[in-house]
Each structure stands twice: as structure tokens, then as C-alpha cells.
mmCIF file of C-alpha atoms in Angstrom:
data_model
loop_
_atom_site.group_PDB
_atom_site.id
_atom_site.type_symbol
_atom_site.label_atom_id
_atom_site.label_comp_id
_atom_site.label_asym_id
_atom_site.label_seq_id
_atom_site.Cartn_x
_atom_site.Cartn_y
_atom_site.Cartn_z
ATOM 1 C CA SER O 290 -61.560 -49.546 10.993
ATOM 2 C CA ILE O 291 -61.129 -48.400 14.603
ATOM 3 C CA PRO O 292 -60.915 -44.804 15.888
ATOM 4 C CA PRO O 293 -57.552 -43.766 17.349
ATOM 5 C CA ASN O 294 -57.026 -44.257 21.060
ATOM 6 C CA ILE O 295 -54.033 -43.046 23.071
ATOM 7 C CA THR O 296 -53.320 -45.940 25.427
ATOM 8 C CA LYS O 297 -50.354 -44.293 27.146
ATOM 9 C CA GLY O 298 -50.157 -40.529 26.945
ATOM 10 C CA PRO O 299 -47.455 -38.116 28.136
ATOM 11 C CA LEU O 300 -47.020 -37.801 31.887
ATOM 12 C CA ASP O 301 -45.983 -34.632 33.671
ATOM 13 C CA SER O 302 -42.196 -34.886 33.568
ATOM 14 C CA THR O 303 -39.104 -33.150 34.917
ATOM 15 C CA VAL O 304 -35.688 -33.099 33.249
ATOM 16 C CA ILE O 305 -32.368 -31.401 33.952
ATOM 17 C CA ASP O 306 -31.220 -28.853 31.374
ATOM 18 C CA GLY O 307 -28.954 -30.585 28.857
ATOM 19 C CA LEU O 308 -30.266 -34.108 29.406
ATOM 20 C CA SER O 309 -32.712 -36.103 27.276
ATOM 21 C CA VAL O 310 -36.352 -36.810 28.001
ATOM 22 C CA ILE O 311 -39.009 -38.990 26.313
ATOM 23 C CA LEU O 312 -42.687 -38.060 26.377
ATOM 24 C CA SER O 313 -44.861 -41.123 25.780
ATOM 25 C CA CYS O 314 -47.643 -41.445 23.227
ATOM 26 C CA GLU O 315 -48.617 -45.054 22.553
ATOM 27 C CA THR O 316 -51.755 -45.594 20.510
ATOM 28 C CA SER O 317 -54.155 -48.124 19.058
ATOM 29 C CA GLY O 318 -56.492 -47.840 16.080
ATOM 30 C CA ALA O 319 -56.922 -48.913 12.480
ATOM 31 C CA PRO O 320 -55.582 -47.639 10.213
ATOM 32 C CA ARG O 321 -52.582 -47.013 12.439
ATOM 33 C CA PRO O 322 -52.924 -43.450 13.750
ATOM 34 C CA ALA O 323 -50.549 -40.727 12.534
ATOM 35 C CA ILE O 324 -48.863 -38.940 15.440
ATOM 36 C CA THR O 325 -48.326 -35.195 15.719
ATOM 37 C CA TRP O 326 -46.640 -33.493 18.674
ATOM 38 C CA GLN O 327 -47.378 -29.886 19.524
ATOM 39 C CA ARG O 328 -46.381 -27.363 22.181
ATOM 40 C CA GLY O 329 -49.138 -24.824 22.188
ATOM 41 C CA GLU O 330 -50.035 -24.280 18.542
ATOM 42 C CA LYS O 331 -46.561 -25.109 17.240
ATOM 43 C CA VAL O 332 -46.058 -28.496 15.583
ATOM 44 C CA LEU O 333 -42.726 -29.937 16.786
ATOM 45 C CA ALA O 334 -42.720 -33.378 15.190
ATOM 46 C CA SER O 335 -44.938 -35.391 12.856
ATOM 47 C CA GLY O 336 -44.595 -37.615 9.827
ATOM 48 C CA SER O 337 -43.653 -34.589 7.735
ATOM 49 C CA VAL O 338 -42.280 -32.098 10.282
ATOM 50 C CA GLN O 339 -39.264 -32.385 12.537
ATOM 51 C CA PHE O 340 -37.362 -29.655 14.323
ATOM 52 C CA PRO O 341 -33.795 -30.082 15.623
ATOM 53 C CA ARG O 342 -33.659 -31.822 19.028
ATOM 54 C CA PHE O 343 -37.252 -33.128 18.645
ATOM 55 C CA THR O 344 -37.522 -36.677 17.290
ATOM 56 C CA LEU O 345 -40.700 -38.648 16.677
ATOM 57 C CA LEU O 346 -39.920 -42.231 17.703
ATOM 58 C CA GLU O 347 -41.362 -45.340 16.066
ATOM 59 C CA SER O 348 -43.556 -45.873 19.139
ATOM 60 C CA GLY O 349 -45.125 -42.440 18.694
ATOM 61 C CA SER O 350 -43.275 -40.999 21.686
ATOM 62 C CA LEU O 351 -41.314 -37.741 21.476
ATOM 63 C CA LEU O 352 -37.592 -37.611 22.222
ATOM 64 C CA ILE O 353 -36.190 -34.217 23.249
ATOM 65 C CA SER O 354 -32.389 -34.302 23.192
ATOM 66 C CA PRO O 355 -30.776 -32.313 24.598
ATOM 67 C CA SER O 356 -33.410 -30.422 26.555
ATOM 68 C CA HIS O 357 -33.214 -26.649 27.009
ATOM 69 C CA ILE O 358 -34.714 -24.421 29.683
ATOM 70 C CA SER O 359 -36.944 -22.931 26.981
ATOM 71 C CA ASP O 360 -38.522 -26.362 26.348
ATOM 72 C CA ALA O 361 -40.627 -26.123 29.501
ATOM 73 C CA GLY O 362 -44.349 -26.118 28.798
ATOM 74 C CA SER O 363 -47.357 -28.253 27.906
ATOM 75 C CA TYR O 364 -46.967 -30.889 25.177
ATOM 76 C CA THR O 365 -49.865 -32.451 23.302
ATOM 77 C CA CYS O 366 -49.859 -35.700 21.346
ATOM 78 C CA LEU O 367 -52.471 -35.907 18.580
ATOM 79 C CA ALA O 368 -53.345 -39.328 17.149
ATOM 80 C CA THR O 369 -55.254 -39.167 13.863
ATOM 81 C CA ASN O 370 -56.722 -41.667 11.398
ATOM 82 C CA SER O 371 -59.695 -41.775 9.038
ATOM 83 C CA ARG O 372 -62.042 -42.455 11.963
ATOM 84 C CA GLY O 373 -61.103 -39.417 14.035
ATOM 85 C CA VAL O 374 -58.653 -37.831 16.487
ATOM 86 C CA ASP O 375 -57.548 -38.502 20.064
ATOM 87 C CA GLU O 376 -55.254 -36.280 22.080
ATOM 88 C CA SER O 377 -53.404 -36.266 25.375
ATOM 89 C CA SER O 378 -51.242 -33.630 27.071
ATOM 90 C CA GLY O 379 -48.546 -33.441 29.736
ATOM 91 C CA ASP O 380 -46.402 -30.723 31.261
ATOM 92 C CA LEU O 381 -42.612 -30.661 31.038
ATOM 93 C CA ILE O 382 -40.534 -28.927 33.698
ATOM 94 C CA VAL O 383 -36.868 -28.227 32.904
ATOM 95 C CA TRP O 384 -34.566 -27.550 35.841
ATOM 96 C CA ALA O 385 -31.442 -25.463 35.445
ATOM 97 C CA ARG O 386 -28.410 -27.681 35.972
ATOM 98 C CA THR O 387 -26.596 -27.329 39.302
ATOM 99 C CA ARG O 388 -23.078 -26.006 38.670
ATOM 100 C CA ILE O 389 -20.162 -24.813 40.802
ATOM 101 C CA THR O 390 -19.446 -21.342 39.417
ATOM 102 C CA ASN O 391 -17.110 -20.047 42.145
ATOM 103 C CA PRO O 392 -14.818 -23.014 42.820
ATOM 104 C CA PRO O 393 -12.295 -23.250 45.671
ATOM 105 C CA GLN O 394 -8.841 -21.853 44.900
ATOM 106 C CA GLY O 395 -5.543 -23.494 45.778
ATOM 107 C CA GLN O 396 -3.764 -21.525 48.462
ATOM 108 C CA SER O 397 -0.770 -21.351 50.740
ATOM 109 C CA VAL O 398 -1.546 -19.871 54.161
ATOM 110 C CA ILE O 399 0.669 -18.947 57.076
ATOM 111 C CA LYS O 400 0.386 -21.268 60.060
ATOM 112 C CA GLY O 401 -2.151 -19.935 62.562
ATOM 113 C CA THR O 402 -4.097 -17.879 60.020
ATOM 114 C CA MET O 403 -7.395 -18.731 58.341
ATOM 115 C CA ALA O 404 -7.920 -20.615 55.073
ATOM 116 C CA VAL O 405 -11.096 -19.779 53.149
ATOM 117 C CA LEU O 406 -12.356 -22.187 50.482
ATOM 118 C CA THR O 407 -15.301 -20.964 48.421
ATOM 119 C CA CYS O 408 -17.807 -23.179 46.620
ATOM 120 C CA GLY O 409 -20.363 -20.892 45.017
ATOM 121 C CA VAL O 410 -23.154 -22.586 43.064
ATOM 122 C CA THR O 411 -25.802 -21.633 40.523
ATOM 123 C CA HIS O 412 -28.896 -23.832 40.592
ATOM 124 C CA ASP O 413 -32.586 -23.918 39.864
ATOM 125 C CA PRO O 414 -34.497 -22.009 42.570
ATOM 126 C CA ASN O 415 -36.830 -25.006 42.983
ATOM 127 C CA VAL O 416 -33.952 -27.353 43.754
ATOM 128 C CA VAL O 417 -32.445 -27.914 47.209
ATOM 129 C CA ILE O 418 -28.667 -28.306 47.186
ATOM 130 C CA ARG O 419 -26.269 -29.797 49.719
ATOM 131 C CA HIS O 420 -22.549 -29.101 50.125
ATOM 132 C CA VAL O 421 -20.180 -31.890 51.161
ATOM 133 C CA TRP O 422 -16.481 -31.157 51.746
ATOM 134 C CA GLN O 423 -13.780 -33.803 51.611
ATOM 135 C CA LYS O 424 -10.109 -33.757 52.538
ATOM 136 C CA ASN O 425 -7.914 -36.231 50.664
ATOM 137 C CA GLY O 426 -11.079 -38.163 49.735
ATOM 138 C CA ALA O 427 -12.515 -38.427 53.264
ATOM 139 C CA VAL O 428 -15.699 -36.548 54.195
ATOM 140 C CA ILE O 429 -15.114 -33.708 56.667
ATOM 141 C CA ASP O 430 -17.529 -33.625 59.608
ATOM 142 C CA VAL O 431 -17.447 -29.855 60.016
ATOM 143 C CA ASP O 432 -19.655 -29.922 63.125
ATOM 144 C CA ALA O 433 -17.125 -32.116 64.898
ATOM 145 C CA ILE O 434 -14.160 -29.788 64.270
ATOM 146 C CA PRO O 435 -14.403 -26.507 66.216
ATOM 147 C CA ARG O 436 -11.823 -24.820 63.971
ATOM 148 C CA MET O 437 -13.965 -25.371 60.875
ATOM 149 C CA ARG O 438 -17.147 -23.622 59.802
ATOM 150 C CA LEU O 439 -19.386 -23.983 56.744
ATOM 151 C CA ASP O 440 -21.607 -21.061 55.795
ATOM 152 C CA GLU O 441 -24.882 -21.095 53.838
ATOM 153 C CA ALA O 442 -23.060 -20.369 50.574
ATOM 154 C CA GLY O 443 -20.939 -23.503 50.996
ATOM 155 C CA THR O 444 -17.717 -21.669 51.905
ATOM 156 C CA LEU O 445 -15.429 -23.631 54.230
ATOM 157 C CA TYR O 446 -13.484 -21.659 56.842
ATOM 158 C CA ILE O 447 -10.481 -23.264 58.561
ATOM 159 C CA SER O 448 -9.116 -21.166 61.421
ATOM 160 C CA GLN O 449 -5.811 -21.570 63.274
ATOM 161 C CA THR O 450 -4.349 -23.602 60.425
ATOM 162 C CA TRP O 451 -1.487 -26.004 61.092
ATOM 163 C CA SER O 452 0.416 -28.654 59.162
ATOM 164 C CA GLY O 453 -2.375 -31.182 59.736
ATOM 165 C CA ASP O 454 -4.629 -29.099 57.481
ATOM 166 C CA ILE O 455 -2.407 -29.598 54.441
ATOM 167 C CA GLY O 456 -4.135 -31.605 51.719
ATOM 168 C CA LEU O 457 -6.462 -31.746 48.723
ATOM 169 C CA TYR O 458 -9.903 -30.364 49.510
ATOM 170 C CA THR O 459 -12.932 -31.276 47.401
ATOM 171 C CA CYS O 460 -16.272 -29.489 47.381
ATOM 172 C CA LYS O 461 -19.149 -31.683 46.229
ATOM 173 C CA VAL O 462 -22.562 -30.220 45.507
ATOM 174 C CA LEU O 463 -25.451 -32.695 45.474
ATOM 175 C CA SER O 464 -28.973 -32.027 44.171
ATOM 176 C CA VAL O 465 -31.743 -33.482 42.034
ATOM 177 C CA GLY O 466 -30.699 -30.827 39.503
ATOM 178 C CA GLY O 467 -27.327 -32.524 39.056
ATOM 179 C CA ASN O 468 -24.078 -32.903 40.989
ATOM 180 C CA ASP O 469 -20.754 -31.104 40.616
ATOM 181 C CA SER O 470 -17.369 -31.154 42.346
ATOM 182 C CA ARG O 471 -14.127 -29.159 42.361
ATOM 183 C CA ASN O 472 -10.739 -29.545 44.065
ATOM 184 C CA ALA O 473 -8.188 -27.200 45.623
ATOM 185 C CA GLN O 474 -4.844 -27.809 47.313
ATOM 186 C CA VAL O 475 -4.181 -26.184 50.691
ATOM 187 C CA ARG O 476 -0.642 -25.680 51.942
ATOM 188 C CA VAL O 477 0.373 -24.332 55.331
ATOM 189 C CA ARG O 478 3.735 -22.616 55.663
ATOM 190 C CA GLN O 479 5.541 -21.628 58.829
ATOM 191 C CA LEU O 480 7.373 -18.356 59.220
ATOM 192 C CA PRO O 481 10.927 -18.615 60.582
ATOM 193 C CA HIS O 482 11.358 -17.935 64.296
ATOM 194 C CA ALA O 483 12.829 -14.613 65.329
ATOM 195 C CA PRO O 484 16.519 -14.807 66.321
ATOM 196 C CA GLU O 485 17.225 -15.074 70.062
ATOM 197 C CA ASN O 486 19.957 -13.522 72.209
ATOM 198 C CA LEU O 487 20.676 -10.913 69.561
ATOM 199 C CA ALA O 488 23.920 -9.038 70.263
ATOM 200 C CA ALA O 489 25.554 -6.162 68.397
ATOM 201 C CA LYS O 490 29.086 -4.853 68.763
ATOM 202 C CA LEU O 491 31.334 -2.564 66.803
ATOM 203 C CA SER O 492 33.557 -4.313 64.341
ATOM 204 C CA ALA O 493 37.195 -4.349 65.353
ATOM 205 C CA ASN O 494 38.349 -4.519 61.751
ATOM 206 C CA GLU O 495 36.190 -2.053 59.864
ATOM 207 C CA LYS O 496 35.055 1.392 60.866
ATOM 208 C CA ARG O 497 31.369 2.235 60.683
ATOM 209 C CA SER O 498 30.294 -1.422 60.782
ATOM 210 C CA ILE O 499 28.883 -3.670 63.463
ATOM 211 C CA SER O 500 28.746 -7.400 63.964
ATOM 212 C CA LEU O 501 25.488 -9.109 64.818
ATOM 213 C CA THR O 502 25.352 -12.460 66.588
ATOM 214 C CA TRP O 503 22.388 -14.520 67.727
ATOM 215 C CA ALA O 504 21.445 -17.949 68.961
ATOM 216 C CA LYS O 505 19.631 -20.324 66.609
ATOM 217 C CA ALA O 506 15.974 -20.627 67.568
ATOM 218 C CA LEU O 507 14.622 -24.017 68.491
ATOM 219 C CA ASP O 508 11.981 -25.391 66.050
#
């Protein structure tokens, strides 16, 4: 008989909330060691114990699926046989998933006014996020367009709108905590021109009425 030995223990790991993660625990020994996984003093998985979302794999590793924010902590693998016990621990970090929670709204703006497209995000405070805006599938280089501005919250401002701004705008948020994207249609409408050469005269046919005439404005 050979005492248990953990040949590949759990490494410090990071997972995004909602995804799966495997914590390793490969062993040697004779008789074959029995594996027990604990977080703190709580047994999560063993030959006789298994909680939902925690699965003891044939290899001795622990599958957590799906992961929750509350799963963060230190995990210990215990390998036991008649000759003794070996143990190994690793820390699990669970990042909150990056999500667009204030997506851009479709809008119809008057030519010459400003369009404002929001893209508010919730994300793990330890995760750096990046906003990328696209128009009709092509990335917008905001720095190269003086009429456009992107603030720290990811909101896109388009000033002095014209017909060339019409299109489908997409906000993409990129991070190690996950990616997300949302779309919004922008339309630009033009107000009719004011009538020119307006003239008013009393109606020859009806009392207390006037006739208005004007020239058609050029578009």
C-alpha cells in the first residue's frame, strides 16, 4: 500500500459568473485515494455527498457549473486512503459578468440637433471594460469625427446630425468579464422650410376672410 499523494492540486482560478470551472485534484496511492472537496469546513462533494452545481469527476477534480458569485473562496481537496491523508488548496475568484444594463434607444432626431446613444454597463469592479461603437457594422473612430464624442460611461454624442448619420448603431462592450452588445436605429428628419414671399389679401368673394399665397421653398 502507498500513502495518498496529490500530484496535481487545485490552482488559483478565476471564472465569470454563470460559467463553469474545474478545480483539479489528481492523485496517486494504493488503495486508490477517496476524494473529498471542501470550502472552509463545508463538504461540497465526496463519494457520498454532492450538492447541486458541484460534481466530483472521475479524475477527482471538482466541476462547478454554473458558478455563482457566492462560490468565491478557498477550496481544499482531501485525498484519503488507509495509509493517510494528503490535501491541497486553491482560491477561486468569481467575477460578476459584464452586462449592458442601459442600452441605446432607437430615436428620430431633427436635422442639426444632437443624438445621444447611451450604453450603461454593470461589471465587476476589478475588470476593465472598453466600449466600441459601430455604425452599420463598421467601427466608428470617434476621435476622427469632430461631431462625435464618447464619454467615460460609454455614451455616444452625435452633434449637428444630418442624413449621413442615419443607420444602425451598435454598442459593444469588451472585457475579461464577458462581452455584450446592443443595437439602436437612428433616423434624422428634416423640418419643412418656411414659406417664402408670403402675401395676404382680402378675399374678393367672402367677407371676413383673406387669401394667403407664397412661393414654394427650394429644398
